[in-house]
Amino acid sequence: MPLLAMAPLVAAPLGLLSVLFNVGESQPLQPTGLQGQVLVAEWRTPWVAGLNPDPAIDQILAQYLAGLAQQGWSIPDQGIWIQTGDSAIAQHQGQIPMPAASLTKLATTLATLKHWPLDHQFETLVGFHGTLENGIVQGDLVVQGGGDPLFVWEEGIVLANHLQSLGIQQVTGDLVIVDGFTMNFSEDPNVSAENLKRVMHADTWNNEIRAAYGNLEANTAQPSLAINGTVRRIPSNALPAETTWLVRHQSLPLVAILKAMNIYSNNVMSEQVAALVGGARVVTETASVMADLPPGELSLINGSGLGVDNKMSARAAVALTTALQRELEQQGYSVADVLPVSGEDVGTLIDRRIPATAAVKTGTLAEVSALAGMVPTADRGLVWFAIINRGWAIPDLRVQQDQLLQAIQAQWGVATVPAHLSTKVKMQTPDYRYGDPRRNVDP
């Protein structure tokens, strides 16, 4: 099998690298225990089709690791993989599973594509149990959830308006919620149910709802659907057979749900999405097959990345990201449509200095800072990378991650992604707007 060993960490020429990594300004943060060690990174595996080391990138990576060592971080606890096409360019501890925080969402996103097409929409059914006469339901309003992980205030406002357009102005009974409905990323189904009732009448709105209303199209009505009773939750097997269904509320398409989930690294959304596909075990198994991962390099306990027991190698993170690209391009999309893009999306990228048009996923725990994705370059095209850092100074680690990517792009030339990889899914544009009334359709 092929063998590549990176040069030991020795003092590299200063200049550009010193400026990028601020080597002269680093301050020790904790003991390291690296004295006298020779740091050698190597891999022996047929999993990567080709090995194509680049001495300049080796030097950049060595300087990056030297900076971490100077700050006091344990170098064996840092995982890095840099790849172009099918060729690994440089790596450090790249095959070692490490806590990867929200890089776990790469696996959740990939596994989801095995279950549904990107235009899939989750449906929430709304109807009533009783009679409807002169705008008054003598009975209960019934809502049956369909797993929509992105039902937010805006969706509730336009749903209430639609019900009023169908002639419902008042409900004498209760708001009955059937299992499977969540709202505003709440982990408490009772809170979701109460939120839905509140959003349906503007007199009960709080400031948060009024702010969400401001995101809707101009001249959107403020609903006044009065529900006299309380909120009740029932299991699906208790749903009255004589329920009259009025509307199917369709979610945003799956591709936009995944984009929103990853832009904000929303843990509740990702846990819900993972549950919909079968849970952490199914996510792990499905993503491992789809990405052709080496055995043992992906181990998950949930779909969000919360907890240090969610582990993957930097190599696996790159494999998950490139597998995402292969799956997405079969449906006319790219990783830019499900991951945040530098210079376009804010969310977790606020205050980051990642090269423009790079599509990336961040990950953060108390002592983990991770970053994976792709950066465009002029000479080598798309560079796929993963960086998994263990350390407590999260802001410092993020800055140095960004500087590493800047240095790689400076070495191979600044570029933007080709047109077919540019972002098509832009949240809060007409096709991907929260609260689009066109997604309320006949049952």
GROMACS .gro file of C-alpha atoms in nm:
model
  443
    1MET     CA    1   0.000   0.000   0.000
    2PRO     CA    2   0.119   0.356  -0.061
    3LEU     CA    3   0.292   0.538   0.217
    4LEU     CA    4   0.323   0.912   0.262
    5ALA     CA    5   0.501   1.064   0.559
    6MET     CA    6   0.495   1.437   0.616
    7ALA     CA    7   0.814   1.606   0.721
    8PRO     CA    8   0.870   1.648   1.093
    9LEU     CA    9   0.761   1.980   1.238
   10VAL     CA   10   1.067   2.198   1.208
   11ALA     CA   11   1.101   2.572   1.186
   12ALA     CA   12   0.967   2.683   0.848
   13PRO     CA   13   1.073   3.001   0.669
   14LEU     CA   14   0.880   3.298   0.796
   15GLY     CA   15   0.725   3.567   0.576
   16LEU     CA   16   0.372   3.498   0.451
   17LEU     CA   17   0.327   3.207   0.689
   18SER     CA   18   0.433   3.413   0.989
   19VAL     CA   19   0.185   3.684   0.897
   20LEU     CA   20  -0.099   3.437   0.845
   21PHE     CA   21  -0.043   3.233   1.158
   22ASN     CA   22   0.089   3.509   1.388
   23VAL     CA   23   0.367   3.277   1.502
   24GLY     CA   24   0.558   3.554   1.677
   25GLU     CA   25   0.255   3.659   1.883
   26SER     CA   26   0.132   3.324   2.016
   27GLN     CA   27   0.104   3.283   2.391
   28PRO     CA   28   0.115   2.946   2.569
   29LEU     CA   29  -0.226   2.847   2.700
   30GLN     CA   30  -0.153   2.513   2.866
   31PRO     CA   31   0.125   2.252   2.894
   32THR     CA   32   0.190   2.050   2.581
   33GLY     CA   33   0.449   1.781   2.654
   34LEU     CA   34   0.576   1.783   2.295
   35GLN     CA   35   0.943   1.843   2.368
   36GLY     CA   36   1.169   1.588   2.208
   37GLN     CA   37   0.893   1.436   1.997
   38VAL     CA   38   0.918   1.398   1.622
   39LEU     CA   39   0.577   1.454   1.468
   40VAL     CA   40   0.517   1.234   1.166
   41ALA     CA   41   0.178   1.200   0.995
   42GLU     CA   42   0.125   0.911   0.759
   43TRP     CA   43  -0.142   0.689   0.612
   44ARG     CA   44  -0.151   0.349   0.452
   45THR     CA   45  -0.481   0.290   0.283
   46PRO     CA   46  -0.625   0.215  -0.060
   47TRP     CA   47  -0.929   0.424   0.032
   48VAL     CA   48  -0.788   0.736  -0.137
   49ALA     CA   49  -0.743   0.677  -0.509
   50GLY     CA   50  -0.420   0.873  -0.530
   51LEU     CA   51  -0.162   1.037  -0.308
   52ASN     CA   52  -0.024   1.360  -0.442
   53PRO     CA   53   0.169   1.552  -0.174
   54ASP     CA   54   0.252   1.916  -0.233
   55PRO     CA   55   0.565   2.043  -0.051
   56ALA     CA   56   0.427   2.396  -0.020
   57ILE     CA   57   0.106   2.272   0.143
   58ASP     CA   58   0.310   2.041   0.366
   59GLN     CA   59   0.502   2.347   0.483
   60ILE     CA   60   0.185   2.549   0.540
   61LEU     CA   61   0.035   2.266   0.742
   62ALA     CA   62   0.357   2.217   0.939
   63GLN     CA   63   0.362   2.587   1.023
   64TYR     CA   64  -0.002   2.572   1.131
   65LEU     CA   65   0.066   2.281   1.363
   66ALA     CA   66   0.376   2.452   1.496
   67GLY     CA   67   0.161   2.750   1.587
   68LEU     CA   68  -0.082   2.526   1.776
   69ALA     CA   69   0.206   2.361   1.958
   70GLN     CA   70   0.348   2.699   2.054
   71GLN     CA   71   0.012   2.789   2.205
   72GLY     CA   72   0.020   2.474   2.413
   73TRP     CA   73  -0.225   2.247   2.232
   74SER     CA   74  -0.168   1.873   2.212
   75ILE     CA   75  -0.072   1.808   1.850
   76PRO     CA   76  -0.191   1.443   1.848
   77ASP     CA   77  -0.539   1.581   1.929
   78GLN     CA   78  -0.559   1.777   1.602
   79GLY     CA   79  -0.699   1.608   1.290
   80ILE     CA   80  -0.654   1.753   0.940
   81TRP     CA   81  -0.720   1.624   0.589
   82ILE     CA   82  -0.668   1.822   0.267
   83GLN     CA   83  -0.772   1.674  -0.067
   84THR     CA   84  -0.821   1.775  -0.430
   85GLY     CA   85  -1.028   1.545  -0.646
   86ASP     CA   86  -0.944   1.192  -0.534
   87SER     CA   87  -0.593   1.284  -0.424
   88ALA     CA   88  -0.491   1.347  -0.065
   89ILE     CA   89  -0.252   1.642  -0.058
   90ALA     CA   90  -0.165   1.666   0.310
   91GLN     CA   91  -0.290   1.537   0.643
   92HIS     CA   92  -0.222   1.507   1.012
   93GLN     CA   93  -0.389   1.240   1.224
   94GLY     CA   94  -0.644   1.235   0.946
   95GLN     CA   95  -0.761   0.878   1.002
   96ILE     CA   96  -0.807   0.909   1.382
   97PRO     CA   97  -1.170   0.944   1.500
   98MET     CA   98  -1.211   1.253   1.716
   99PRO     CA   99  -1.505   1.442   1.865
  100ALA     CA  100  -1.623   1.645   1.568
  101ALA     CA  101  -1.917   1.840   1.714
  102SER     CA  102  -2.158   1.958   1.443
  103LEU     CA  103  -1.961   1.801   1.160
  104THR     CA  104  -2.197   1.520   1.261
  105LYS     CA  105  -2.463   1.711   1.066
  106LEU     CA  106  -2.275   1.622   0.746
  107ALA     CA  107  -2.365   1.259   0.810
  108THR     CA  108  -2.724   1.349   0.898
  109THR     CA  109  -2.757   1.555   0.581
  110LEU     CA  110  -2.612   1.279   0.364
  111ALA     CA  111  -2.827   1.003   0.515
  112THR     CA  112  -3.138   1.215   0.460
  113LEU     CA  113  -3.075   1.214   0.085
  114LYS     CA  114  -3.107   0.835   0.087
  115HIS     CA  115  -3.465   0.864   0.214
  116TRP     CA  116  -3.617   1.155   0.018
  117PRO     CA  117  -3.553   1.360  -0.295
  118LEU     CA  118  -3.449   1.720  -0.246
  119ASP     CA  119  -3.793   1.849  -0.346
  120HIS     CA  120  -3.967   1.642  -0.077
  121GLN     CA  121  -4.208   1.838   0.143
  122PHE     CA  122  -4.337   1.736   0.485
  123GLU     CA  123  -4.709   1.791   0.520
  124THR     CA  124  -4.915   1.915   0.816
  125LEU     CA  125  -5.285   1.837   0.786
  126VAL     CA  126  -5.539   2.075   0.937
  127GLY     CA  127  -5.911   2.016   0.975
  128PHE     CA  128  -6.192   2.012   1.229
  129HIS     CA  129  -6.401   1.769   1.426
  130GLY     CA  130  -6.761   1.885   1.461
  131THR     CA  131  -6.963   2.121   1.243
  132LEU     CA  132  -6.884   2.444   1.059
  133GLU     CA  133  -7.157   2.703   1.025
  134ASN     CA  134  -7.141   3.081   0.976
  135GLY     CA  135  -6.764   3.081   1.030
  136ILE     CA  136  -6.785   2.898   1.363
  137VAL     CA  137  -6.654   2.546   1.424
  138GLN     CA  138  -6.873   2.382   1.683
  139GLY     CA  139  -6.604   2.140   1.789
  140ASP     CA  140  -6.226   2.117   1.773
  141LEU     CA  141  -5.960   2.235   1.531
  142VAL     CA  142  -5.733   1.937   1.453
  143VAL     CA  143  -5.369   1.955   1.344
  144GLN     CA  144  -5.182   1.640   1.242
  145GLY     CA  145  -4.808   1.689   1.208
  146GLY     CA  146  -4.604   1.524   0.938
  147GLY     CA  147  -4.253   1.579   1.073
  148ASP     CA  148  -4.187   1.929   0.939
  149PRO     CA  149  -3.870   2.042   1.124
  150LEU     CA  150  -3.899   2.401   1.001
  151PHE     CA  151  -4.251   2.504   1.103
  152VAL     CA  152  -4.191   2.852   1.244
  153TRP     CA  153  -4.399   3.157   1.338
  154GLU     CA  154  -4.430   3.269   0.977
  155GLU     CA  155  -4.579   2.934   0.877
  156GLY     CA  156  -4.836   2.958   1.155
  157ILE     CA  157  -4.941   3.309   1.056
  158VAL     CA  158  -5.013   3.224   0.693
  159LEU     CA  159  -5.180   2.896   0.794
  160ALA     CA  160  -5.421   3.086   1.020
  161ASN     CA  161  -5.490   3.336   0.742
  162HIS     CA  162  -5.565   3.050   0.505
  163LEU     CA  163  -5.808   2.890   0.748
  164GLN     CA  164  -5.987   3.222   0.780
  165SER     CA  165  -6.004   3.250   0.401
  166LEU     CA  166  -6.181   2.912   0.407
  167GLY     CA  167  -6.444   3.057   0.638
  168ILE     CA  168  -6.322   2.962   0.985
  169GLN     CA  169  -6.328   3.258   1.222
  170GLN     CA  170  -6.384   3.089   1.556
  171VAL     CA  171  -6.345   2.746   1.717
  172THR     CA  172  -6.565   2.677   2.018
  173GLY     CA  173  -6.365   2.373   2.126
  174ASP     CA  174  -5.996   2.294   2.159
  175LEU     CA  175  -5.690   2.297   1.942
  176VAL     CA  176  -5.614   1.925   1.912
  177ILE     CA  177  -5.257   1.836   1.815
  178VAL     CA  178  -5.184   1.489   1.685
  179ASP     CA  179  -4.835   1.342   1.735
  180GLY     CA  180  -4.572   1.458   1.487
  181PHE     CA  181  -4.610   1.835   1.512
  182THR     CA  182  -4.329   2.061   1.631
  183MET     CA  183  -4.293   2.438   1.607
  184ASN     CA  184  -4.006   2.682   1.647
  185PHE     CA  185  -3.757   2.402   1.718
  186SER     CA  186  -3.912   2.333   2.056
  187GLU     CA  187  -3.821   2.003   2.218
  188ASP     CA  188  -4.139   2.022   2.425
  189PRO     CA  189  -4.447   1.923   2.219
  190ASN     CA  190  -4.672   2.108   2.463
  191VAL     CA  191  -4.486   2.431   2.395
  192SER     CA  192  -4.523   2.373   2.019
  193ALA     CA  193  -4.897   2.329   2.061
  194GLU     CA  194  -4.934   2.644   2.272
  195ASN     CA  195  -4.727   2.841   2.023
  196LEU     CA  196  -4.955   2.739   1.737
  197LYS     CA  197  -5.262   2.856   1.925
  198ARG     CA  198  -5.096   3.187   2.014
  199VAL     CA  199  -4.981   3.266   1.660
  200MET     CA  200  -5.332   3.223   1.518
  201HIS     CA  201  -5.466   3.541   1.679
  202ALA     CA  202  -5.269   3.868   1.660
  203ASP     CA  203  -5.409   3.989   1.992
  204THR     CA  204  -5.200   3.724   2.169
  205TRP     CA  205  -4.875   3.790   1.981
  206ASN     CA  206  -4.553   3.869   2.160
  207ASN     CA  207  -4.261   4.071   2.024
  208GLU     CA  208  -4.099   3.761   1.876
  209ILE     CA  209  -4.406   3.685   1.665
  210ARG     CA  210  -4.435   4.047   1.555
  211ALA     CA  211  -4.073   4.038   1.440
  212ALA     CA  212  -4.144   3.722   1.241
  213TYR     CA  213  -4.450   3.888   1.088
  214GLY     CA  214  -4.217   4.157   0.956
  215ASN     CA  215  -4.045   3.891   0.743
  216LEU     CA  216  -4.363   3.815   0.551
  217GLU     CA  217  -4.474   3.973   0.226
  218ALA     CA  218  -4.612   4.323   0.253
  219ASN     CA  219  -4.986   4.345   0.320
  220THR     CA  220  -4.999   3.999   0.480
  221ALA     CA  221  -5.305   3.996   0.706
  222GLN     CA  222  -5.272   3.959   1.081
  223PRO     CA  223  -5.491   3.659   1.169
  224SER     CA  224  -5.772   3.672   1.424
  225LEU     CA  225  -5.872   3.307   1.446
  226ALA     CA  226  -6.017   3.263   1.796
  227ILE     CA  227  -5.992   2.924   1.969
  228ASN     CA  228  -6.209   2.929   2.280
  229GLY     CA  229  -6.083   2.607   2.437
  230THR     CA  230  -5.744   2.483   2.543
  231VAL     CA  231  -5.473   2.281   2.372
  232ARG     CA  232  -5.487   1.902   2.377
  233ARG     CA  233  -5.243   1.649   2.239
  234ILE     CA  234  -5.355   1.304   2.130
  235PRO     CA  235  -5.182   1.004   1.972
  236SER     CA  236  -5.250   0.933   1.607
  237ASN     CA  237  -5.459   0.625   1.690
  238ALA     CA  238  -5.700   0.849   1.881
  239LEU     CA  239  -5.772   1.076   1.584
  240PRO     CA  240  -6.149   1.096   1.527
  241ALA     CA  241  -6.243   0.913   1.208
  242GLU     CA  242  -6.496   1.182   1.116
  243THR     CA  243  -6.236   1.462   1.102
  244THR     CA  244  -6.295   1.695   0.805
  245TRP     CA  245  -5.962   1.795   0.652
  246LEU     CA  246  -5.936   2.147   0.512
  247VAL     CA  247  -5.575   2.209   0.415
  248ARG     CA  248  -5.238   2.046   0.364
  249HIS     CA  249  -4.964   2.278   0.479
  250GLN     CA  250  -4.648   2.185   0.287
  251SER     CA  251  -4.307   2.252   0.431
  252LEU     CA  252  -4.025   2.417   0.246
  253PRO     CA  253  -3.854   2.165   0.017
  254LEU     CA  254  -3.604   1.935   0.184
  255VAL     CA  255  -3.305   2.109   0.026
  256ALA     CA  256  -3.404   2.436   0.198
  257ILE     CA  257  -3.466   2.259   0.529
  258LEU     CA  258  -3.115   2.114   0.518
  259LYS     CA  259  -2.970   2.451   0.421
  260ALA     CA  260  -3.139   2.623   0.716
  261MET     CA  261  -3.037   2.341   0.951
  262ASN     CA  262  -2.671   2.374   0.856
  263ILE     CA  263  -2.654   2.755   0.830
  264TYR     CA  264  -2.751   2.787   1.194
  265SER     CA  265  -2.626   2.442   1.299
  266ASN     CA  266  -2.967   2.391   1.457
  267ASN     CA  267  -2.940   2.093   1.692
  268VAL     CA  268  -3.313   2.042   1.741
  269MET     CA  269  -3.374   2.035   1.366
  270SER     CA  270  -3.091   1.791   1.306
  271GLU     CA  271  -3.209   1.562   1.585
  272GLN     CA  272  -3.557   1.565   1.434
  273VAL     CA  273  -3.426   1.496   1.084
  274ALA     CA  274  -3.211   1.211   1.215
  275ALA     CA  275  -3.511   1.065   1.398
  276LEU     CA  276  -3.716   1.079   1.078
  277VAL     CA  277  -3.460   0.864   0.896
  278GLY     CA  278  -3.433   0.613   1.180
  279GLY     CA  279  -3.201   0.756   1.443
  280ALA     CA  280  -2.827   0.780   1.500
  281ARG     CA  281  -2.755   0.416   1.415
  282VAL     CA  282  -2.927   0.442   1.078
  283VAL     CA  283  -2.755   0.775   1.007
  284THR     CA  284  -2.416   0.620   1.086
  285GLU     CA  285  -2.472   0.310   0.876
  286THR     CA  286  -2.632   0.490   0.583
  287ALA     CA  287  -2.376   0.770   0.565
  288SER     CA  288  -2.087   0.523   0.600
  289VAL     CA  289  -2.208   0.326   0.299
  290MET     CA  290  -2.288   0.631   0.089
  291ALA     CA  291  -1.945   0.785   0.157
  292ASP     CA  292  -1.758   0.452   0.144
  293LEU     CA  293  -1.597   0.529   0.478
  294PRO     CA  294  -1.310   0.329   0.623
  295PRO     CA  295  -1.436   0.107   0.905
  296GLY     CA  296  -1.445   0.272   1.244
  297GLU     CA  297  -1.397   0.631   1.131
  298LEU     CA  298  -1.757   0.740   1.200
  299SER     CA  299  -1.934   0.672   1.529
  300LEU     CA  300  -2.244   0.869   1.630
  301ILE     CA  301  -2.477   0.875   1.927
  302ASN     CA  302  -2.711   1.138   1.781
  303GLY     CA  303  -2.772   1.338   1.466
  304SER     CA  304  -2.660   1.679   1.588
  305GLY     CA  305  -2.308   1.637   1.725
  306LEU     CA  306  -2.390   1.730   2.084
  307GLY     CA  307  -2.149   1.536   2.304
  308VAL     CA  308  -1.791   1.418   2.269
  309ASP     CA  309  -1.906   1.062   2.191
  310ASN     CA  310  -1.993   1.167   1.836
  311LYS     CA  311  -1.667   1.095   1.657
  312MET     CA  312  -1.530   1.098   1.306
  313SER     CA  313  -1.190   1.129   1.146
  314ALA     CA  314  -1.096   1.431   0.939
  315ARG     CA  315  -1.069   1.194   0.644
  316ALA     CA  316  -1.427   1.076   0.703
  317ALA     CA  317  -1.550   1.436   0.721
  318VAL     CA  318  -1.401   1.502   0.376
  319ALA     CA  319  -1.550   1.180   0.243
  320LEU     CA  320  -1.895   1.277   0.375
  321THR     CA  321  -1.868   1.619   0.211
  322THR     CA  322  -1.756   1.487  -0.127
  323ALA     CA  323  -2.028   1.220  -0.113
  324LEU     CA  324  -2.279   1.498  -0.050
  325GLN     CA  325  -2.155   1.674  -0.362
  326ARG     CA  326  -2.196   1.356  -0.571
  327GLU     CA  327  -2.550   1.300  -0.444
  328LEU     CA  328  -2.654   1.663  -0.481
  329GLU     CA  329  -2.525   1.710  -0.833
  330GLN     CA  330  -2.742   1.420  -0.951
  331GLN     CA  331  -3.041   1.641  -0.865
  332GLY     CA  332  -2.897   1.966  -1.000
  333TYR     CA  333  -2.762   2.104  -0.672
  334SER     CA  334  -2.428   2.128  -0.492
  335VAL     CA  335  -2.288   2.145  -0.140
  336ALA     CA  336  -2.342   2.522  -0.158
  337ASP     CA  337  -2.715   2.447  -0.146
  338VAL     CA  338  -2.708   2.259   0.184
  339LEU     CA  339  -2.411   2.417   0.365
  340PRO     CA  340  -2.345   2.779   0.463
  341VAL     CA  341  -2.140   2.972   0.209
  342SER     CA  342  -1.880   3.229   0.310
  343GLY     CA  343  -1.979   3.578   0.204
  344GLU     CA  344  -2.342   3.477   0.146
  345ASP     CA  345  -2.476   3.319   0.464
  346VAL     CA  346  -2.430   3.445   0.818
  347GLY     CA  347  -2.539   3.204   1.091
  348THR     CA  348  -2.235   3.019   1.221
  349LEU     CA  349  -2.008   3.206   0.975
  350ILE     CA  350  -2.056   3.544   1.139
  351ASP     CA  351  -1.716   3.700   1.218
  352ARG     CA  352  -1.533   3.428   1.023
  353ARG     CA  353  -1.266   3.508   0.761
  354ILE     CA  354  -1.312   3.202   0.545
  355PRO     CA  355  -1.235   3.254   0.172
  356ALA     CA  356  -1.534   3.381  -0.024
  357THR     CA  357  -1.771   3.128  -0.185
  358ALA     CA  358  -1.629   2.843   0.023
  359ALA     CA  359  -1.906   2.606   0.137
  360VAL     CA  360  -1.833   2.483   0.488
  361LYS     CA  361  -1.976   2.325   0.801
  362THR     CA  362  -1.867   2.440   1.142
  363GLY     CA  363  -1.867   2.244   1.466
  364THR     CA  364  -1.825   2.363   1.823
  365LEU     CA  365  -1.825   2.207   2.169
  366ALA     CA  366  -1.666   2.338   2.487
  367GLU     CA  367  -1.327   2.197   2.386
  368VAL     CA  368  -1.378   2.124   2.015
  369SER     CA  369  -1.365   2.351   1.714
  370ALA     CA  370  -1.413   2.186   1.377
  371LEU     CA  371  -1.450   2.302   1.017
  372ALA     CA  372  -1.499   2.106   0.696
  373GLY     CA  373  -1.601   2.178   0.340
  374MET     CA  374  -1.454   2.306   0.016
  375VAL     CA  375  -1.251   2.610  -0.085
  376PRO     CA  376  -1.209   2.712  -0.451
  377THR     CA  377  -0.858   2.773  -0.584
  378ALA     CA  378  -0.726   2.887  -0.921
  379ASP     CA  379  -0.460   2.618  -0.971
  380ARG     CA  380  -0.617   2.310  -0.810
  381GLY     CA  381  -0.989   2.376  -0.839
  382LEU     CA  382  -1.194   2.274  -0.538
  383VAL     CA  383  -0.995   2.188  -0.226
  384TRP     CA  384  -1.184   1.960   0.015
  385PHE     CA  385  -1.070   1.982   0.373
  386ALA     CA  386  -1.150   1.901   0.734
  387ILE     CA  387  -0.993   2.048   1.049
  388ILE     CA  388  -1.078   1.906   1.391
  389ASN     CA  389  -0.917   2.092   1.680
  390ARG     CA  390  -0.916   1.998   2.049
  391GLY     CA  391  -0.857   2.295   2.277
  392TRP     CA  392  -1.035   2.545   2.498
  393ALA     CA  393  -0.961   2.875   2.322
  394ILE     CA  394  -1.233   2.835   2.061
  395PRO     CA  395  -1.212   3.189   1.914
  396ASP     CA  396  -0.835   3.153   1.865
  397LEU     CA  397  -0.873   2.812   1.703
  398ARG     CA  398  -1.133   2.950   1.462
  399VAL     CA  399  -0.905   3.236   1.361
  400GLN     CA  400  -0.622   2.994   1.289
  401GLN     CA  401  -0.851   2.764   1.089
  402ASP     CA  402  -0.947   3.059   0.871
  403GLN     CA  403  -0.582   3.155   0.832
  404LEU     CA  404  -0.493   2.802   0.725
  405LEU     CA  405  -0.755   2.816   0.449
  406GLN     CA  406  -0.637   3.162   0.348
  407ALA     CA  407  -0.281   3.034   0.321
  408ILE     CA  408  -0.385   2.737   0.105
  409GLN     CA  409  -0.585   2.960  -0.125
  410ALA     CA  410  -0.299   3.212  -0.141
  411GLN     CA  411  -0.064   2.928  -0.244
  412TRP     CA  412  -0.292   2.797  -0.519
  413GLY     CA  413  -0.459   3.119  -0.620
  414VAL     CA  414  -0.781   3.297  -0.528
  415ALA     CA  415  -1.086   3.181  -0.719
  416THR     CA  416  -1.462   3.162  -0.696
  417VAL     CA  417  -1.662   2.847  -0.754
  418PRO     CA  418  -1.773   2.766  -1.111
  419ALA     CA  419  -2.127   2.860  -1.204
  420HIS     CA  420  -2.270   2.510  -1.164
  421LEU     CA  421  -2.149   2.508  -0.803
  422SER     CA  422  -2.286   2.850  -0.713
  423THR     CA  423  -2.566   2.872  -0.459
  424LYS     CA  424  -2.914   2.807  -0.591
  425VAL     CA  425  -3.091   2.779  -0.257
  426LYS     CA  426  -3.100   3.122  -0.097
  427MET     CA  427  -3.316   3.144   0.211
  428GLN     CA  428  -3.585   3.413   0.224
  429THR     CA  429  -3.593   3.450  -0.153
  430PRO     CA  430  -3.927   3.381  -0.330
  431ASP     CA  431  -3.889   3.003  -0.367
  432TYR     CA  432  -3.745   2.955  -0.019
  433ARG     CA  433  -3.936   3.207   0.191
  434TYR     CA  434  -4.078   3.125   0.531
  435GLY     CA  435  -4.454   3.163   0.535
  436ASP     CA  436  -4.519   3.133   0.161
  437PRO     CA  437  -4.901   3.113   0.130
  438ARG     CA  438  -4.867   2.898  -0.184
  439ARG     CA  439  -4.770   2.606   0.036
  440ASN     CA  440  -5.120   2.585   0.183
  441VAL     CA  441  -5.301   2.353  -0.057
  442ASP     CA  442  -5.621   2.147  -0.073
  443PRO     CA  443  -5.623   1.821   0.124
   0.00000   0.00000   0.00000
